[in-house]
Amino acid sequence: MKIDINKLVINLIEKNNLDEYMNLLTITKKSMEHPEWLGDFSKEDYINLINNNSKIYAWFYCNKMIAVGVIIPARQKDLEKFFSADLNYKEVIDFGPEMVHPDYIGNGLQTIILKYLQRKSKEQNYKYAISTIHPDNIYSIRNFVNNNFEILGNVELKRGPRNVYRKRL
């Protein structure tokens, strides 16, 4: 469905409205040929992320959540795993799961999400963004590369293989 991106409203997801996010996650995964690309975070995992200063931003259109993006403060052990041990973990933000409701794909929402997450990360004084993407997810790879993220290598995680991307903010 084509939308007017000027009518998008962005809200921060908190623990009290996490169910709406989880509902979008379920809808999105059911529509995906490869739902493992989004990972297997549980509601409890997201609560822990929120409790540890992660931010979940949601884009609403006509009062319906249609897209989300997550930023997660990096940990030293993450940087070691993601070819970035040379960086100070306090200066690195991890771009976590991003998704778009299947009815709204094709509106450039992932690019909108990426630009917003970069701006919010810079406002919080992060200097680098890092993310992992399944090597077959050409859609996300294209969006990240188009936003000047560079591939650092490939890792094997519990949820499968992932390319590691990084960008100086």
mmCIF file of N, CA and C in Angstrom, residues 6-101:
data_model
loop_
_atom_site.group_PDB
_atom_site.id
_atom_site.type_symbol
_atom_site.label_atom_id
_atom_site.label_comp_id
_atom_site.label_asym_id
_atom_site.label_seq_id
_atom_site.Cartn_x
_atom_site.Cartn_y
_atom_site.Cartn_z
ATOM 1 N N ASN A 6 4.898 11.800 4.765
ATOM 2 C CA ASN A 6 4.782 13.001 5.607
ATOM 3 C C ASN A 6 3.770 12.808 6.734
ATOM 4 N N LYS A 7 2.974 11.752 6.651
ATOM 5 C CA LYS A 7 1.970 11.490 7.688
ATOM 6 C C LYS A 7 2.431 10.430 8.687
ATOM 7 N N LEU A 8 3.692 10.025 8.580
ATOM 8 C CA LEU A 8 4.227 9.051 9.536
ATOM 9 C C LEU A 8 4.455 9.717 10.886
ATOM 10 N N VAL A 9 4.164 8.987 11.939
ATOM 11 C CA VAL A 9 4.390 9.439 13.310
ATOM 12 C C VAL A 9 5.326 8.426 13.959
ATOM 13 N N ILE A 10 6.370 8.924 14.629
ATOM 14 C CA ILE A 10 7.357 8.056 15.272
ATOM 15 C C ILE A 10 7.154 8.102 16.782
ATOM 16 N N ASN A 11 7.061 6.927 17.383
ATOM 17 C CA ASN A 11 6.923 6.822 18.838
ATOM 18 C C ASN A 11 7.953 5.843 19.382
ATOM 19 N N LEU A 12 8.357 6.091 20.602
ATOM 20 C CA LEU A 12 9.256 5.188 21.310
ATOM 21 C C LEU A 12 8.408 4.087 21.950
ATOM 22 N N ILE A 13 8.814 2.844 21.743
ATOM 23 C CA ILE A 13 8.111 1.714 22.344
ATOM 24 C C ILE A 13 8.673 1.490 23.749
ATOM 25 N N GLU A 14 7.780 1.400 24.697
ATOM 26 C CA GLU A 14 8.158 1.124 26.093
ATOM 27 C C GLU A 14 7.600 -0.246 26.475
ATOM 28 N N LYS A 15 7.902 -0.682 27.678
ATOM 29 C CA LYS A 15 7.421 -1.989 28.123
ATOM 30 C C LYS A 15 5.900 -2.079 28.097
ATOM 31 N N ASN A 16 5.228 -0.957 28.385
ATOM 32 C CA ASN A 16 3.762 -0.995 28.467
ATOM 33 C C ASN A 16 3.079 -1.107 27.099
ATOM 34 N N ASN A 17 3.780 -0.822 25.997
ATOM 35 C CA ASN A 17 3.157 -0.993 24.681
ATOM 36 C C ASN A 17 3.967 -1.945 23.792
ATOM 37 N N LEU A 18 4.666 -2.850 24.427
ATOM 38 C CA LEU A 18 5.486 -3.819 23.708
ATOM 39 C C LEU A 18 4.638 -4.862 22.972
ATOM 40 N N ASP A 19 3.415 -5.106 23.439
ATOM 41 C CA ASP A 19 2.561 -6.107 22.784
ATOM 42 C C ASP A 19 2.258 -5.737 21.339
ATOM 43 N N GLU A 20 2.070 -4.460 21.071
ATOM 44 C CA GLU A 20 1.803 -4.031 19.698
ATOM 45 C C GLU A 20 3.018 -4.312 18.812
ATOM 46 N N TYR A 21 4.199 -4.086 19.357
ATOM 47 C CA TYR A 21 5.430 -4.406 18.635
ATOM 48 C C TYR A 21 5.505 -5.910 18.362
ATOM 49 N N MET A 22 5.232 -6.716 19.371
ATOM 50 C CA MET A 22 5.300 -8.171 19.216
ATOM 51 C C MET A 22 4.280 -8.650 18.183
ATOM 52 N N ASN A 23 3.132 -7.998 18.122
ATOM 53 C CA ASN A 23 2.131 -8.341 17.123
ATOM 54 C C ASN A 23 2.656 -8.060 15.713
ATOM 55 N N LEU A 24 3.293 -6.909 15.521
ATOM 56 C CA LEU A 24 3.883 -6.594 14.221
ATOM 57 C C LEU A 24 4.975 -7.602 13.872
ATOM 58 N N LEU A 25 5.763 -7.995 14.851
ATOM 59 C CA LEU A 25 6.805 -8.992 14.630
ATOM 60 C C LEU A 25 6.194 -10.308 14.127
ATOM 61 N N THR A 26 5.117 -10.740 14.735
ATOM 62 C CA THR A 26 4.438 -11.974 14.327
ATOM 63 C C THR A 26 3.903 -11.861 12.904
ATOM 64 N N ILE A 27 3.237 -10.764 12.602
ATOM 65 C CA ILE A 27 2.688 -10.549 11.252
ATOM 66 C C ILE A 27 3.806 -10.542 10.218
ATOM 67 N N THR A 28 4.878 -9.828 10.527
ATOM 68 C CA THR A 28 5.990 -9.705 9.590
ATOM 69 C C THR A 28 6.648 -11.059 9.352
ATOM 70 N N LYS A 29 6.929 -11.784 10.427
ATOM 71 C CA LYS A 29 7.591 -13.090 10.283
ATOM 72 C C LYS A 29 6.725 -14.068 9.489
ATOM 73 N N LYS A 30 5.401 -14.037 9.725
ATOM 74 C CA LYS A 30 4.506 -14.949 8.997
ATOM 75 C C LYS A 30 4.518 -14.673 7.497
ATOM 76 N N SER A 31 4.808 -13.455 7.123
ATOM 77 C CA SER A 31 4.792 -13.096 5.701
ATOM 78 C C SER A 31 6.138 -13.344 5.016
ATOM 79 N N MET A 32 7.175 -13.623 5.805
ATOM 80 C CA MET A 32 8.529 -13.749 5.262
ATOM 81 C C MET A 32 8.826 -15.175 4.804
ATOM 82 N N GLU A 33 9.512 -15.276 3.685
ATOM 83 C CA GLU A 33 9.983 -16.572 3.229
ATOM 84 C C GLU A 33 11.055 -17.110 4.176
ATOM 85 N N HIS A 34 11.843 -16.184 4.769
ATOM 86 C CA HIS A 34 12.921 -16.557 5.680
ATOM 87 C C HIS A 34 12.776 -15.773 6.992
ATOM 88 N N PRO A 35 11.846 -16.174 7.860
ATOM 89 C CA PRO A 35 11.630 -15.423 9.101
ATOM 90 C C PRO A 35 12.827 -15.404 10.039
ATOM 91 N N GLU A 36 13.754 -16.343 9.874
ATOM 92 C CA GLU A 36 14.948 -16.372 10.730
ATOM 93 C C GLU A 36 15.833 -15.150 10.498
ATOM 94 N N TRP A 37 15.626 -14.441 9.420
ATOM 95 C CA TRP A 37 16.406 -13.230 9.164
ATOM 96 C C TRP A 37 16.175 -12.197 10.257
ATOM 97 N N LEU A 38 15.015 -12.215 10.897
ATOM 98 C CA LEU A 38 14.719 -11.251 11.959
ATOM 99 C C LEU A 38 15.229 -11.704 13.322
ATOM 100 N N GLY A 39 15.685 -12.922 13.451
ATOM 101 C CA GLY A 39 16.160 -13.396 14.743
ATOM 102 C C GLY A 39 15.009 -13.896 15.598
ATOM 103 N N ASP A 40 15.319 -14.339 16.787
ATOM 104 C CA ASP A 40 14.326 -14.946 17.663
ATOM 105 C C ASP A 40 14.269 -14.285 19.036
ATOM 106 N N PHE A 41 14.186 -12.979 19.070
ATOM 107 C CA PHE A 41 14.048 -12.293 20.349
ATOM 108 C C PHE A 41 12.647 -12.535 20.911
ATOM 109 N N SER A 42 12.578 -12.848 22.186
ATOM 110 C CA SER A 42 11.289 -13.017 22.866
ATOM 111 C C SER A 42 10.866 -11.681 23.485
ATOM 112 N N LYS A 43 9.659 -11.646 23.991
ATOM 113 C CA LYS A 43 9.190 -10.439 24.674
ATOM 114 C C LYS A 43 10.102 -10.122 25.855
ATOM 115 N N GLU A 44 10.525 -11.147 26.571
ATOM 116 C CA GLU A 44 11.427 -10.952 27.708
ATOM 117 C C GLU A 44 12.770 -10.376 27.252
ATOM 118 N N ASP A 45 13.251 -10.843 26.100
ATOM 119 C CA ASP A 45 14.491 -10.291 25.548
ATOM 120 C C ASP A 45 14.333 -8.795 25.288
ATOM 121 N N TYR A 46 13.198 -8.408 24.708
ATOM 122 C CA TYR A 46 12.973 -6.986 24.427
ATOM 123 C C TYR A 46 12.836 -6.169 25.711
ATOM 124 N N ILE A 47 12.222 -6.750 26.736
ATOM 125 C CA ILE A 47 12.129 -6.062 28.030
ATOM 126 C C ILE A 47 13.534 -5.838 28.584
ATOM 127 N N ASN A 48 14.386 -6.869 28.504
ATOM 128 C CA ASN A 48 15.774 -6.726 28.965
ATOM 129 C C ASN A 48 16.510 -5.659 28.165
ATOM 130 N N LEU A 49 16.292 -5.624 26.851
ATOM 131 C CA LEU A 49 16.925 -4.599 26.029
ATOM 132 C C LEU A 49 16.498 -3.201 26.467
ATOM 133 N N ILE A 50 15.195 -3.018 26.655
ATOM 134 C CA ILE A 50 14.683 -1.712 27.092
ATOM 135 C C ILE A 50 15.277 -1.342 28.449
ATOM 136 N N ASN A 51 15.351 -2.320 29.350
ATOM 137 C CA ASN A 51 15.914 -2.069 30.687
ATOM 138 C C ASN A 51 17.397 -1.705 30.630
ATOM 139 N N ASN A 52 18.068 -2.062 29.526
ATOM 140 C CA ASN A 52 19.496 -1.787 29.376
ATOM 141 C C ASN A 52 19.766 -0.694 28.340
ATOM 142 N N ASN A 53 18.858 0.272 28.287
ATOM 143 C CA ASN A 53 19.012 1.490 27.477
ATOM 144 C C ASN A 53 18.897 1.315 25.972
ATOM 145 N N SER A 54 18.384 0.186 25.512
ATOM 146 C CA SER A 54 18.077 0.056 24.091
ATOM 147 C C SER A 54 16.813 0.856 23.809
ATOM 148 N N LYS A 55 16.665 1.255 22.557
ATOM 149 C CA LYS A 55 15.488 2.031 22.149
ATOM 150 C C LYS A 55 14.819 1.327 20.981
ATOM 151 N N ILE A 56 13.504 1.219 21.064
ATOM 152 C CA ILE A 56 12.705 0.668 19.976
ATOM 153 C C ILE A 56 11.828 1.799 19.468
ATOM 154 N N TYR A 57 12.046 2.174 18.214
ATOM 155 C CA TYR A 57 11.263 3.241 17.597
ATOM 156 C C TYR A 57 10.271 2.621 16.629
ATOM 157 N N ALA A 58 9.043 3.113 16.667
ATOM 158 C CA ALA A 58 8.002 2.600 15.784
ATOM 159 C C ALA A 58 7.427 3.721 14.942
ATOM 160 N N TRP A 59 7.158 3.395 13.693
ATOM 161 C CA TRP A 59 6.539 4.323 12.752
ATOM 162 C C TRP A 59 5.078 3.933 12.603
ATOM 163 N N PHE A 60 4.214 4.917 12.812
ATOM 164 C CA PHE A 60 2.773 4.703 12.720
ATOM 165 C C PHE A 60 2.224 5.461 11.518
ATOM 166 N N TYR A 61 1.254 4.832 10.872
ATOM 167 C CA TYR A 61 0.553 5.462 9.763
ATOM 168 C C TYR A 61 -0.933 5.223 10.000
ATOM 169 N N CYS A 62 -1.676 6.302 10.097
ATOM 170 C CA CYS A 62 -3.114 6.202 10.419
ATOM 171 C C CYS A 62 -3.321 5.375 11.692
ATOM 172 N N ASN A 63 -2.526 5.663 12.701
ATOM 173 C CA ASN A 63 -2.586 5.011 14.015
ATOM 174 C C ASN A 63 -2.263 3.520 13.995
ATOM 175 N N LYS A 64 -1.639 3.046 12.925
ATOM 176 C CA LYS A 64 -1.258 1.638 12.825
ATOM 177 C C LYS A 64 0.265 1.549 12.765
ATOM 178 N N MET A 65 0.844 0.704 13.624
ATOM 179 C CA MET A 65 2.292 0.493 13.606
ATOM 180 C C MET A 65 2.647 -0.253 12.323
ATOM 181 N N ILE A 66 3.518 0.378 11.503
ATOM 182 C CA ILE A 66 3.851 -0.240 10.221
ATOM 183 C C ILE A 66 5.348 -0.532 10.055
ATOM 184 N N ALA A 67 6.174 -0.004 10.932
ATOM 185 C CA ALA A 67 7.615 -0.240 10.819
ATOM 186 C C ALA A 67 8.281 0.028 12.156
ATOM 187 N N VAL A 68 9.416 -0.634 12.376
ATOM 188 C CA VAL A 68 10.171 -0.419 13.617
ATOM 189 C C VAL A 68 11.663 -0.552 13.363
ATOM 190 N N GLY A 69 12.427 0.080 14.237
ATOM 191 C CA GLY A 69 13.873 -0.042 14.243
ATOM 192 C C GLY A 69 14.365 -0.015 15.680
ATOM 193 N N VAL A 70 15.409 -0.767 15.949
ATOM 194 C CA VAL A 70 15.928 -0.926 17.306
ATOM 195 C C VAL A 70 17.391 -0.514 17.340
ATOM 196 N N ILE A 71 17.777 0.244 18.368
ATOM 197 C CA ILE A 71 19.195 0.511 18.611
ATOM 198 C C ILE A 71 19.564 -0.038 19.990
ATOM 199 N N ILE A 72 20.712 -0.704 20.026
ATOM 200 C CA ILE A 72 21.169 -1.415 21.219
ATOM 201 C C ILE A 72 22.598 -0.968 21.538
ATOM 202 N N PRO A 73 22.846 -0.436 22.733
ATOM 203 C CA PRO A 73 24.229 -0.089 23.088
ATOM 204 C C PRO A 73 25.121 -1.330 22.984
ATOM 205 N N ALA A 74 26.267 -1.164 22.348
ATOM 206 C CA ALA A 74 27.189 -2.292 22.153
ATOM 207 C C ALA A 74 27.860 -2.685 23.462
ATOM 208 N N ARG A 75 28.303 -3.932 23.501
ATOM 209 C CA ARG A 75 29.105 -4.442 24.608
ATOM 210 C C ARG A 75 30.468 -4.838 24.054
ATOM 211 N N GLN A 76 31.462 -4.856 24.891
ATOM 212 C CA GLN A 76 32.813 -5.191 24.438
ATOM 213 C C GLN A 76 32.847 -6.544 23.746
ATOM 214 N N LYS A 77 32.163 -7.534 24.312
ATOM 215 C CA LYS A 77 32.203 -8.870 23.706
ATOM 216 C C LYS A 77 31.551 -8.876 22.325
ATOM 217 N N ASP A 78 30.572 -7.988 22.092
ATOM 218 C CA ASP A 78 29.972 -7.882 20.762
ATOM 219 C C ASP A 78 31.000 -7.361 19.765
ATOM 220 N N LEU A 79 31.740 -6.337 20.177
ATOM 221 C CA LEU A 79 32.724 -5.744 19.275
ATOM 222 C C LEU A 79 33.806 -6.748 18.898
ATOM 223 N N GLU A 80 34.199 -7.567 19.853
ATOM 224 C CA GLU A 80 35.213 -8.586 19.563
ATOM 225 C C GLU A 80 34.685 -9.579 18.532
ATOM 226 N N LYS A 81 33.439 -9.952 18.668
ATOM 227 C CA LYS A 81 32.803 -10.904 17.759
ATOM 228 C C LYS A 81 32.567 -10.282 16.379
ATOM 229 N N PHE A 82 32.358 -8.954 16.342
ATOM 230 C CA PHE A 82 31.978 -8.264 15.112
ATOM 231 C C PHE A 82 33.111 -7.453 14.482
ATOM 232 N N PHE A 83 34.339 -7.939 14.620
ATOM 233 C CA PHE A 83 35.498 -7.344 13.946
ATOM 234 C C PHE A 83 35.701 -5.874 14.295
ATOM 235 N N SER A 84 35.371 -5.508 15.516
ATOM 236 C CA SER A 84 35.451 -4.096 15.904
ATOM 237 C C SER A 84 36.069 -3.902 17.275
ATOM 238 N N ALA A 85 36.935 -4.800 17.684
ATOM 239 C CA ALA A 85 37.580 -4.706 18.994
ATOM 240 C C ALA A 85 38.448 -3.456 19.108
ATOM 241 N N ASP A 86 38.766 -2.831 17.964
ATOM 242 C CA ASP A 86 39.570 -1.612 17.967
ATOM 243 C C ASP A 86 38.780 -0.395 18.450
ATOM 244 N N LEU A 87 37.466 -0.533 18.580
ATOM 245 C CA LEU A 87 36.615 0.591 18.974
ATOM 246 C C LEU A 87 36.291 0.552 20.468
ATOM 247 N N ASN A 88 35.952 1.702 21.016
ATOM 248 C CA ASN A 88 35.475 1.814 22.392
ATOM 249 C C ASN A 88 33.985 1.484 22.377
ATOM 250 N N TYR A 89 33.588 0.438 23.098
ATOM 251 C CA TYR A 89 32.195 -0.008 23.054
ATOM 252 C C TYR A 89 31.208 1.092 23.457
ATOM 253 N N LYS A 90 31.654 2.062 24.249
ATOM 254 C CA LYS A 90 30.769 3.153 24.669
ATOM 255 C C LYS A 90 30.450 4.111 23.513
ATOM 256 N N GLU A 91 31.193 3.990 22.426
ATOM 257 C CA GLU A 91 30.980 4.851 21.260
ATOM 258 C C GLU A 91 30.267 4.130 20.117
ATOM 259 N N VAL A 92 29.808 2.882 20.388
ATOM 260 C CA VAL A 92 29.227 2.062 19.324
ATOM 261 C C VAL A 92 27.788 1.689 19.665
ATOM 262 N N ILE A 93 26.927 1.852 18.684
ATOM 263 C CA ILE A 93 25.529 1.448 18.814
ATOM 264 C C ILE A 93 25.280 0.328 17.808
ATOM 265 N N ASP A 94 24.518 -0.648 18.219
ATOM 266 C CA ASP A 94 24.169 -1.785 17.364
ATOM 267 C C ASP A 94 22.765 -1.556 16.819
ATOM 268 N N PHE A 95 22.632 -1.552 15.499
ATOM 269 C CA PHE A 95 21.309 -1.446 14.892
ATOM 270 C C PHE A 95 20.706 -2.844 14.890
ATOM 271 N N GLY A 96 19.720 -3.038 15.761
ATOM 272 C CA GLY A 96 19.069 -4.338 15.906
ATOM 273 C C GLY A 96 17.999 -4.553 14.854
ATOM 274 N N PRO A 97 17.012 -5.380 15.168
ATOM 275 C CA PRO A 97 15.999 -5.727 14.174
ATOM 276 C C PRO A 97 15.256 -4.505 13.623
ATOM 277 N N GLU A 98 15.064 -4.535 12.331
ATOM 278 C CA GLU A 98 14.239 -3.543 11.651
ATOM 279 C C GLU A 98 13.228 -4.325 10.840
ATOM 280 N N MET A 99 12.012 -3.848 10.831
ATOM 281 C CA MET A 99 11.006 -4.554 10.036
ATOM 282 C C MET A 99 9.947 -3.590 9.562
ATOM 283 N N VAL A 100 9.320 -4.002 8.468
ATOM 284 C CA VAL A 100 8.243 -3.236 7.861
ATOM 285 C C VAL A 100 7.062 -4.182 7.674
ATOM 286 N N HIS A 101 5.886 -3.729 8.063
ATOM 287 C CA HIS A 101 4.665 -4.511 7.871
ATOM 288 C C HIS A 101 4.574 -4.900 6.392
#
